[in-house]
CSV table of C-alpha atoms and ligand atoms in Angstrom, one decimal:
chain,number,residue,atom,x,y,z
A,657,UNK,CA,19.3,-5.9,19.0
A,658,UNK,CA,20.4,-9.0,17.3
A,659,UNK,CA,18.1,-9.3,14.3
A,660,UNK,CA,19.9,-12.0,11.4
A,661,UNK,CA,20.8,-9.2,8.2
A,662,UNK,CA,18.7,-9.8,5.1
A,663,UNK,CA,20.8,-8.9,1.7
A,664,UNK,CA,19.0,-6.6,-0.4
A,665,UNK,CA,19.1,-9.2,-2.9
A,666,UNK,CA,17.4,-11.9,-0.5
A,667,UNK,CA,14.9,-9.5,0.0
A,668,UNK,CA,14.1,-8.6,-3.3
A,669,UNK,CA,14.3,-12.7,-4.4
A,670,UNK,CA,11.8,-13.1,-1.8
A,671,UNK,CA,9.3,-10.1,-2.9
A,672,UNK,CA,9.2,-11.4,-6.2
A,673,UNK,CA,8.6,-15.3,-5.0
A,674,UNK,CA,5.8,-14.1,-3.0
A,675,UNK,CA,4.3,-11.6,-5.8
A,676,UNK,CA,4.2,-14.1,-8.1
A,677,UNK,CA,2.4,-16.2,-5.6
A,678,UNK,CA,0.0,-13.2,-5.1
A,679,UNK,CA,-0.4,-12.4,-8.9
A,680,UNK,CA,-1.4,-16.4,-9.3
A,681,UNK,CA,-4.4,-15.7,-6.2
A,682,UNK,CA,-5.8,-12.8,-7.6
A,683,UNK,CA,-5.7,-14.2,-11.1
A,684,UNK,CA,-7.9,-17.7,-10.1
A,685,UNK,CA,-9.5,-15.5,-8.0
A,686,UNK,CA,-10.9,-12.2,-9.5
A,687,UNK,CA,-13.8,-12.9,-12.0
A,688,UNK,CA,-13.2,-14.3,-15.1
A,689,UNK,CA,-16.4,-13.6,-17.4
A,690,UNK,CA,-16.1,-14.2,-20.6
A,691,UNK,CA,-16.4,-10.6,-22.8
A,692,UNK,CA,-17.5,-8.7,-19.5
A,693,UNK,CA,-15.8,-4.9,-19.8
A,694,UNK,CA,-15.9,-4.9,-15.9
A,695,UNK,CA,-13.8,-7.9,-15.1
A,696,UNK,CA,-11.5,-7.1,-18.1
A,697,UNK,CA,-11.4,-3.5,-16.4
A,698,UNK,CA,-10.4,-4.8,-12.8
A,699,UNK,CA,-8.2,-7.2,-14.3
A,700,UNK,CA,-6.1,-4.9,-16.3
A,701,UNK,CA,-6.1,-2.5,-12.8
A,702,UNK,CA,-4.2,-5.3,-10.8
A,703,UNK,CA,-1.9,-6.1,-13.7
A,704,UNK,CA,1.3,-4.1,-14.2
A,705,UNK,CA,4.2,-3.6,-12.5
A,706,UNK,CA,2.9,-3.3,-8.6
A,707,UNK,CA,5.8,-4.4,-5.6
A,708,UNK,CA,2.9,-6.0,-4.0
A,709,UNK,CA,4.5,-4.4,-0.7
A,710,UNK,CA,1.4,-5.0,1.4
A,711,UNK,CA,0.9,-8.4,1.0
A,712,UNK,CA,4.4,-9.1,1.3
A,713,UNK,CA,4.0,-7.7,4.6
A,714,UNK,CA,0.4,-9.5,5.4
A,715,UNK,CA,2.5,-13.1,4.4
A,716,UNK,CA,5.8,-11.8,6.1
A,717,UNK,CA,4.3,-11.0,9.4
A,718,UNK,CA,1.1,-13.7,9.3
A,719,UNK,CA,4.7,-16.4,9.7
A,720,UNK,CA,5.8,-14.6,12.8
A,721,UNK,CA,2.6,-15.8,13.8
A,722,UNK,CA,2.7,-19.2,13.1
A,723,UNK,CA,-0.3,-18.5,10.0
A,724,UNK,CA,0.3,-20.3,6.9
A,725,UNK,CA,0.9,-18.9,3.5
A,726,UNK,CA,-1.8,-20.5,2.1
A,727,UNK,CA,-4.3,-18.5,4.0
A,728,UNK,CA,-2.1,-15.0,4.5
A,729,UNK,CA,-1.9,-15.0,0.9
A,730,UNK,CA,-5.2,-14.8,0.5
A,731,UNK,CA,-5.6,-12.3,3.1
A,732,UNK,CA,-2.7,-10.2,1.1
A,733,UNK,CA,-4.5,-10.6,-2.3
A,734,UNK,CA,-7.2,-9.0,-1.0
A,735,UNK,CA,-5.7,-6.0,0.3
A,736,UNK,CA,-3.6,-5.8,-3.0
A,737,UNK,CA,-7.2,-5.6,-4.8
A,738,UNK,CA,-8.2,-3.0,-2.4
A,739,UNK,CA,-5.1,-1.2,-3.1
A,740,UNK,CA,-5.6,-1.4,-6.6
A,741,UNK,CA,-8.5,0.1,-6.4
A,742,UNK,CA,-7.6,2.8,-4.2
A,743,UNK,CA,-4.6,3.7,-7.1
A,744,UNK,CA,-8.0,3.6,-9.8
A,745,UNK,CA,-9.7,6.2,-8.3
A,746,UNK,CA,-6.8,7.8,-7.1
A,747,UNK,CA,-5.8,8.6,-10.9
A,748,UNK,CA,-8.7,10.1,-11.9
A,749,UNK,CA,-9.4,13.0,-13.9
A,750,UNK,CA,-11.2,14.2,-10.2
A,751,UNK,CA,-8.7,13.3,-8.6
A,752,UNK,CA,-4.8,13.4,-9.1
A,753,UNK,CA,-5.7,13.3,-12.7
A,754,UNK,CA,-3.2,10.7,-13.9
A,755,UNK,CA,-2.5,9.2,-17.7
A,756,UNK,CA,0.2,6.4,-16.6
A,757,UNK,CA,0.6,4.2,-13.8
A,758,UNK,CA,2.3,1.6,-12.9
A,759,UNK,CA,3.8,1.7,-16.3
A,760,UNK,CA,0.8,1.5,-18.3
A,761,UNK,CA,-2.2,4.0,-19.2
A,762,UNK,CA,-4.4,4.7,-16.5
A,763,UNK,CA,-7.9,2.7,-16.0
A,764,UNK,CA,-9.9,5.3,-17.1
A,765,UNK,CA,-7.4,6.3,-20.4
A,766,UNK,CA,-7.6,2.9,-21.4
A,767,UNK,CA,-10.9,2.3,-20.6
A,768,UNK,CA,-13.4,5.4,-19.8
A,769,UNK,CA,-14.3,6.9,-16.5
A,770,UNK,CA,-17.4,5.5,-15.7
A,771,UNK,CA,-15.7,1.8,-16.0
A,772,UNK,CA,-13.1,3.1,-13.7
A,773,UNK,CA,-15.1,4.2,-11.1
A,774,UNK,CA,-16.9,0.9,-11.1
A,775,UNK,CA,-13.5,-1.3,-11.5
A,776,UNK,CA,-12.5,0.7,-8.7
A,777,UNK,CA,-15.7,-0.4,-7.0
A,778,UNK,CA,-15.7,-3.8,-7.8
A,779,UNK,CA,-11.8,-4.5,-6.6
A,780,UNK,CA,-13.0,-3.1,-3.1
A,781,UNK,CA,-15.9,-5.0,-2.9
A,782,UNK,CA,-14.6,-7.9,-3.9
A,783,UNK,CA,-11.6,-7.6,-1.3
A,784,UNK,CA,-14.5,-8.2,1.4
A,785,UNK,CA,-15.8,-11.5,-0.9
A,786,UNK,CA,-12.4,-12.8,0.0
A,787,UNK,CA,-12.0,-11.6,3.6
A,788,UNK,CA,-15.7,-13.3,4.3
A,789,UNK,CA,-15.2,-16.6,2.5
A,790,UNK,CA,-14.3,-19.6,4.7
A,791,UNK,CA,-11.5,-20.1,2.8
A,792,UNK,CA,-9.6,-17.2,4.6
A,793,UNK,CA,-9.8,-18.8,7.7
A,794,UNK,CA,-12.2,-21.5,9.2
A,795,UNK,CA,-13.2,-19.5,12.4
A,796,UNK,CA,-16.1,-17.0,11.4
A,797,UNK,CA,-14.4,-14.6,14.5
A,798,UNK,CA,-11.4,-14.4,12.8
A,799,UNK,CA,-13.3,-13.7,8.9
A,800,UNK,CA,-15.2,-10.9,11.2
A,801,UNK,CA,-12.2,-9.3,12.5
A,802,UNK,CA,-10.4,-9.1,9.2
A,803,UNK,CA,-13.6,-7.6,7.7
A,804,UNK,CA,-13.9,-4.9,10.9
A,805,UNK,CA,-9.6,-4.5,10.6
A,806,UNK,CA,-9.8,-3.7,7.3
A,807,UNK,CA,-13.0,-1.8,6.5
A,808,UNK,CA,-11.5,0.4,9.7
A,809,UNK,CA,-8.6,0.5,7.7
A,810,UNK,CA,-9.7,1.5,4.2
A,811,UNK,CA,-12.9,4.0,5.0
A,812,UNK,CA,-13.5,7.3,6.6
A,813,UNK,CA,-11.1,6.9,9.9
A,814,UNK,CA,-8.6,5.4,7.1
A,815,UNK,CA,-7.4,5.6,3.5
A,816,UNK,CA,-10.4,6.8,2.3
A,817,UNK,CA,-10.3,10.1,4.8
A,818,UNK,CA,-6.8,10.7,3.9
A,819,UNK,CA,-7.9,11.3,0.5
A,820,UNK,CA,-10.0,13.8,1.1
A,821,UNK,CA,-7.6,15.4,3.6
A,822,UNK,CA,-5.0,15.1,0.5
A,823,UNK,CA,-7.8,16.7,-1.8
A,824,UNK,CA,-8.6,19.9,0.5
A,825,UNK,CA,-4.8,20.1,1.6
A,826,UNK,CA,-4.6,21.4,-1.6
A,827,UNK,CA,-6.0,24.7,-1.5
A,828,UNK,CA,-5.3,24.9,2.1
A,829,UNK,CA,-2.2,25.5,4.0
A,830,UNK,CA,-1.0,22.6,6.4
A,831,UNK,CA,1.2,24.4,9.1
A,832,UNK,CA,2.8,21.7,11.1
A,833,UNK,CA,4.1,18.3,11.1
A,834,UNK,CA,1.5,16.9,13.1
A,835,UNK,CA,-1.0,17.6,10.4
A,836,UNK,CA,0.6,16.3,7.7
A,837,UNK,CA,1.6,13.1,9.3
A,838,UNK,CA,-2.2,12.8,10.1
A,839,UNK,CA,-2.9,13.1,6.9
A,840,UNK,CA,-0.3,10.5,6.1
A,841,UNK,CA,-1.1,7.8,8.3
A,842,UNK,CA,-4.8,7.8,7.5
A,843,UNK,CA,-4.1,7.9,3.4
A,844,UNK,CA,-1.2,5.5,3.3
A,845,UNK,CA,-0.5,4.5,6.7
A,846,UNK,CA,-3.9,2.5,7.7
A,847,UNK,CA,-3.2,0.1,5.3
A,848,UNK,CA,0.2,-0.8,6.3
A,849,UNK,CA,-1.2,-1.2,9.7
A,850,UNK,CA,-3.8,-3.8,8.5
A,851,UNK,CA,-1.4,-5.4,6.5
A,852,UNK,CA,1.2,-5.5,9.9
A,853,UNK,CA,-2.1,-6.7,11.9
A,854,UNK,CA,-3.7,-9.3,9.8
A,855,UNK,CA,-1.4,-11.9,10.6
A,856,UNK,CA,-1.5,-11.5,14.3
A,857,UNK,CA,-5.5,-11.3,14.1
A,858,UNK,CA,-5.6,-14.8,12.0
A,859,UNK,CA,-3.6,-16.2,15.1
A,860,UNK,CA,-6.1,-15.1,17.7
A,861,UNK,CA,-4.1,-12.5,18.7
A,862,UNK,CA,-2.8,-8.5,18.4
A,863,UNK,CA,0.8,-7.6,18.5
A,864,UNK,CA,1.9,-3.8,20.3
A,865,UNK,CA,5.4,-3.8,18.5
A,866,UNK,CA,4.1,-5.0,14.9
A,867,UNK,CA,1.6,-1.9,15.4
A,868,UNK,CA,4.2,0.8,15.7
A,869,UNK,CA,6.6,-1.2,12.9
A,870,UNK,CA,3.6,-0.3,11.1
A,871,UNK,CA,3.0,3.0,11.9
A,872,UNK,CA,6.7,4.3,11.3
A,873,UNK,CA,7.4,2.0,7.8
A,874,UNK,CA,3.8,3.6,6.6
A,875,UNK,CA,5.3,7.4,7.3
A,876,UNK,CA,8.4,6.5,5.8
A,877,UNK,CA,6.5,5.1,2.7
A,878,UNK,CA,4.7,7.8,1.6
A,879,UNK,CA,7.8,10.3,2.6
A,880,UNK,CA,9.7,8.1,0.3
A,881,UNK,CA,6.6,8.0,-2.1
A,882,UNK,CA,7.2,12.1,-1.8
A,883,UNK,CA,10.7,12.0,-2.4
A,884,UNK,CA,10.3,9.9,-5.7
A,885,UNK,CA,8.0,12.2,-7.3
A,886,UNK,CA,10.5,15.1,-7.1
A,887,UNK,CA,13.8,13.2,-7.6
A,888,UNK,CA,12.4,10.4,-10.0
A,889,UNK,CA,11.2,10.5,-13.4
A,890,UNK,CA,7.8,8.6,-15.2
A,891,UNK,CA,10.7,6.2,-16.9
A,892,UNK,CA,11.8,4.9,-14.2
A,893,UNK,CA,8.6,5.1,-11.7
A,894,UNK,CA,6.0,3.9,-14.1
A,895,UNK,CA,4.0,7.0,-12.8
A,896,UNK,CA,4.3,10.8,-13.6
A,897,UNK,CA,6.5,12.5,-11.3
A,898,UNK,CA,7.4,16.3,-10.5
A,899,UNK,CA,3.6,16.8,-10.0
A,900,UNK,CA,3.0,16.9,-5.8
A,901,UNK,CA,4.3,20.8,-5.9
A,902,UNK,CA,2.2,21.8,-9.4
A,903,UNK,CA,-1.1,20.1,-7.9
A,904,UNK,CA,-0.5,21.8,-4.1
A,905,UNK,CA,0.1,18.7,-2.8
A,906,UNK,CA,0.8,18.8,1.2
A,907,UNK,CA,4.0,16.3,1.4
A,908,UNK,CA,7.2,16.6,3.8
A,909,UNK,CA,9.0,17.2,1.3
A,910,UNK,CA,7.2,20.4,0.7
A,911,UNK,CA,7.3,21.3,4.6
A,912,UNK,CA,10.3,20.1,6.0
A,913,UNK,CA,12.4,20.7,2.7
A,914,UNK,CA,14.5,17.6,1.0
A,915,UNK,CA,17.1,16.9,3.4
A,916,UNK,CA,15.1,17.4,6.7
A,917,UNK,CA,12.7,14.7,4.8
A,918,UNK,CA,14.9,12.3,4.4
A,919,UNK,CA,16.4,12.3,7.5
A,920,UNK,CA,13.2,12.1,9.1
A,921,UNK,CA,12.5,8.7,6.6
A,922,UNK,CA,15.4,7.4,8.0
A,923,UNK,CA,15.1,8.0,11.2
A,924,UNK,CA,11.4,6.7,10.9
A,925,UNK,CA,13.1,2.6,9.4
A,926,UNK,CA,15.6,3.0,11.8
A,927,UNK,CA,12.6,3.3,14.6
A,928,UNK,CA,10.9,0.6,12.4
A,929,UNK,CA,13.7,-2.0,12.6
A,930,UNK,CA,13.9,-1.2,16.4
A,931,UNK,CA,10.1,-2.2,16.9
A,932,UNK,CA,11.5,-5.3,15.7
A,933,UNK,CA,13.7,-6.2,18.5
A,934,UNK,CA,10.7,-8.7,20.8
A,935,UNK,CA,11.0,-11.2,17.4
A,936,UNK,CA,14.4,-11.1,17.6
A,937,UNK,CA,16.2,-12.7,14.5
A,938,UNK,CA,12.7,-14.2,12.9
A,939,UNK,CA,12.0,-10.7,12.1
A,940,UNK,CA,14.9,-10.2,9.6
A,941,UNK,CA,12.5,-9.7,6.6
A,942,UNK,CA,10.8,-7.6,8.1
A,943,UNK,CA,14.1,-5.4,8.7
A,944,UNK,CA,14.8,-5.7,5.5
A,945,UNK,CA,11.7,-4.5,4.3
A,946,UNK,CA,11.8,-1.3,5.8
A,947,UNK,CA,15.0,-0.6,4.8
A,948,UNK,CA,14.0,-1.0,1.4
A,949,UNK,CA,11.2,1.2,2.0
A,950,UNK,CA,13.4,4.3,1.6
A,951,UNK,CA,15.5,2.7,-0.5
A,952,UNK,CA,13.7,1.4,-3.2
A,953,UNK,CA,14.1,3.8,-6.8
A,954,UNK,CA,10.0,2.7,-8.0
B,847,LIG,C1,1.5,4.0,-4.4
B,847,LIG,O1,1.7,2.8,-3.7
B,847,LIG,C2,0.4,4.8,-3.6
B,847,LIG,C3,0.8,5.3,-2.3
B,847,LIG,C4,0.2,4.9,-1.2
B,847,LIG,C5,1.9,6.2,-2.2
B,847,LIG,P1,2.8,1.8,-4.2
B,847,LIG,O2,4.1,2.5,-4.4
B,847,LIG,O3,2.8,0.6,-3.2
B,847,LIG,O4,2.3,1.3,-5.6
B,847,LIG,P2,2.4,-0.1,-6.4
B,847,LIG,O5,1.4,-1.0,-5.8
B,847,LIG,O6,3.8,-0.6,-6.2
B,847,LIG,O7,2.1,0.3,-7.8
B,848,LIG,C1,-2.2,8.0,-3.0
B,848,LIG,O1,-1.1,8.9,-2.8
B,848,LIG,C2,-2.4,7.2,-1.8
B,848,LIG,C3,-3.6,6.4,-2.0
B,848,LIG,C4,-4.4,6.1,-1.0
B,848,LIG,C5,-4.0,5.8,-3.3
B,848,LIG,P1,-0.5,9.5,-4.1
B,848,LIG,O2,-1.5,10.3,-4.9
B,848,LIG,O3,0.8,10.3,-3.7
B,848,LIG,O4,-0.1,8.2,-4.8
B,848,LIG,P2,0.6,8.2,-6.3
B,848,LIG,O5,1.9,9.0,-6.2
B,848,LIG,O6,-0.4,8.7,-7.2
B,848,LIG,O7,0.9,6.7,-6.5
B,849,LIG,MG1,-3.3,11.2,-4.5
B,850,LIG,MG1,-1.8,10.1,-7.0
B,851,LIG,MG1,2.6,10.3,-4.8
């Protein structure tokens, strides 16, 4: 297993270059009306202090695949909007009920909740205006698949579903591993699937060991996710913290205890990193990445 080390510091250089990059899309990109509450509302939901993790990993594994930047970024601009808006309605008063995130006051605190709800709306609908535009890609197949990937991805069988596991986990007891890790891998894990499988679907193709990269770095981001809200604090994370337990949250942290749950998080990168071995030493990024996926302190 002969995969070329990536410092922490390279990979941290290189998350920035392309955030920037990705912050510069969604900026030309998201609607610019002069006055308009809405677009001010989605604007100010994408802003702040975001790692832009998933379309880091939509640009790092699109090159593995011979896809330009030009057009992965694109790809991983619109899965940050997504995101974004998944994080809006996350925070609300219905929901997880959050003042702060990512640093800053909440959509609906700084706004209200009804233009939350509809930011929220427009980022995810707007995520699909870029996935369908030819600009994406020139083959209308490809647009198509990214649209199916990542409507698959974000809806019932995905994200969305988790949510409303994580909702009615919390007046119910989850009694094994296997349904917690359900739960993960449909709330945060889906996404890190589409971003792993967008870059192989712009080149025509699917890739087996990108998919359980995937699977085992989105497990071991939410665990870490978990982890952070008991050991971290809102100065630090941008987010309130110590919260997961008060709201009945179902995490493994919860179930398996601290220690166990960090074993298991590493045990899940190391796994990761090993899914890594067919791309041999072009997949050093990605390596990297998933170690800094338990590492990271926000
Ligand atoms: C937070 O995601 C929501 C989860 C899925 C746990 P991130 O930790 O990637 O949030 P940002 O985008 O960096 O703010
Ligand atoms: C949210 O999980 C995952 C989403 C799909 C948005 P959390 O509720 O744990 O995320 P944070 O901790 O608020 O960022
Ligand atoms: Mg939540
Ligand atoms: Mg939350
Ligand atoms: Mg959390």
């Amino acid at each position: 297993l002969i995969l070329a080390p990536v410092s922490p510091q390279e990979f941290e250089a290189e998350l920035g270059t392309v955030a920037t990059a990705v912050n510069l899309l969604l900026d030309a990109l998201l609607p610019d009306i002069a006055a308009d509450r809405l677009q001010a509302a989605m604007r100010y939901a994408v802003r702040g202090h975001g790692k832009r993790l998933r379309p880091f990993l939509v640009v790092q594994s699109a090159r593995l695949f011979g896809v330009a930047d030009g057009l992965s970024l694109r790809v991983g601009a619109a899965l940050e909007a997504l995101h974004c808006y998944s994080l809006v309605h996350d925070d609300l008063p219905a929901m997880d009920n959050d003042d702060l995130r990512r640093g800053q006051a909440t959509v609906h605190r700084k706004f209200d909740e009804a233009t939350a709800i509809l930011a929220g709306d427009g980022l995810l609908t707007f995520a699909f205006e870029v996935l369908a535009d030819p600009a994406t890609h020139p083959a209308a197949d490809v647009r198509n698949a990214l649209v199916l990937a990542l409507a698959q991805a974000a809806g019932a069988h995905g994200m969305v579903g988790g949510q409303m596991v994580d909702i009615e986990a919390e007046t119910k007891n989850f009694s094994s591993y296997a349904e917690i890790a359900a739960m993960q891998r449909r709330k945060t894990g889906a996404l890190f699937s589409f971003a792993c499988q967008a870059g192989p679907i712009m080149a025509g193709t699917a890739s087996g060991a990108l998919q359980i990269y995937a699977e085992k770095i989105g497990l071991a981001f939410q665990i870490a996710d978990d982890i952070l809200d008991v050991e971290s604090s809102a100065a630090t994370l941008g987010k309130a913290t110590q919260k997961d337990q008060k709201m009945g949250k179902a995490t493994f942290v919860d179930f398996l205890g601290m220690e166990k749950a960090k074993t298991e998080a590493q045990g899940l990168v190391s796994e990761a990193v090993a899914a890594l071995t067919p791309f041999g030493d072009d997949a050093g990024m990605l390596a990297a990445t998933a170690r800094y996926i338990i590492a990271r302190r926000k």
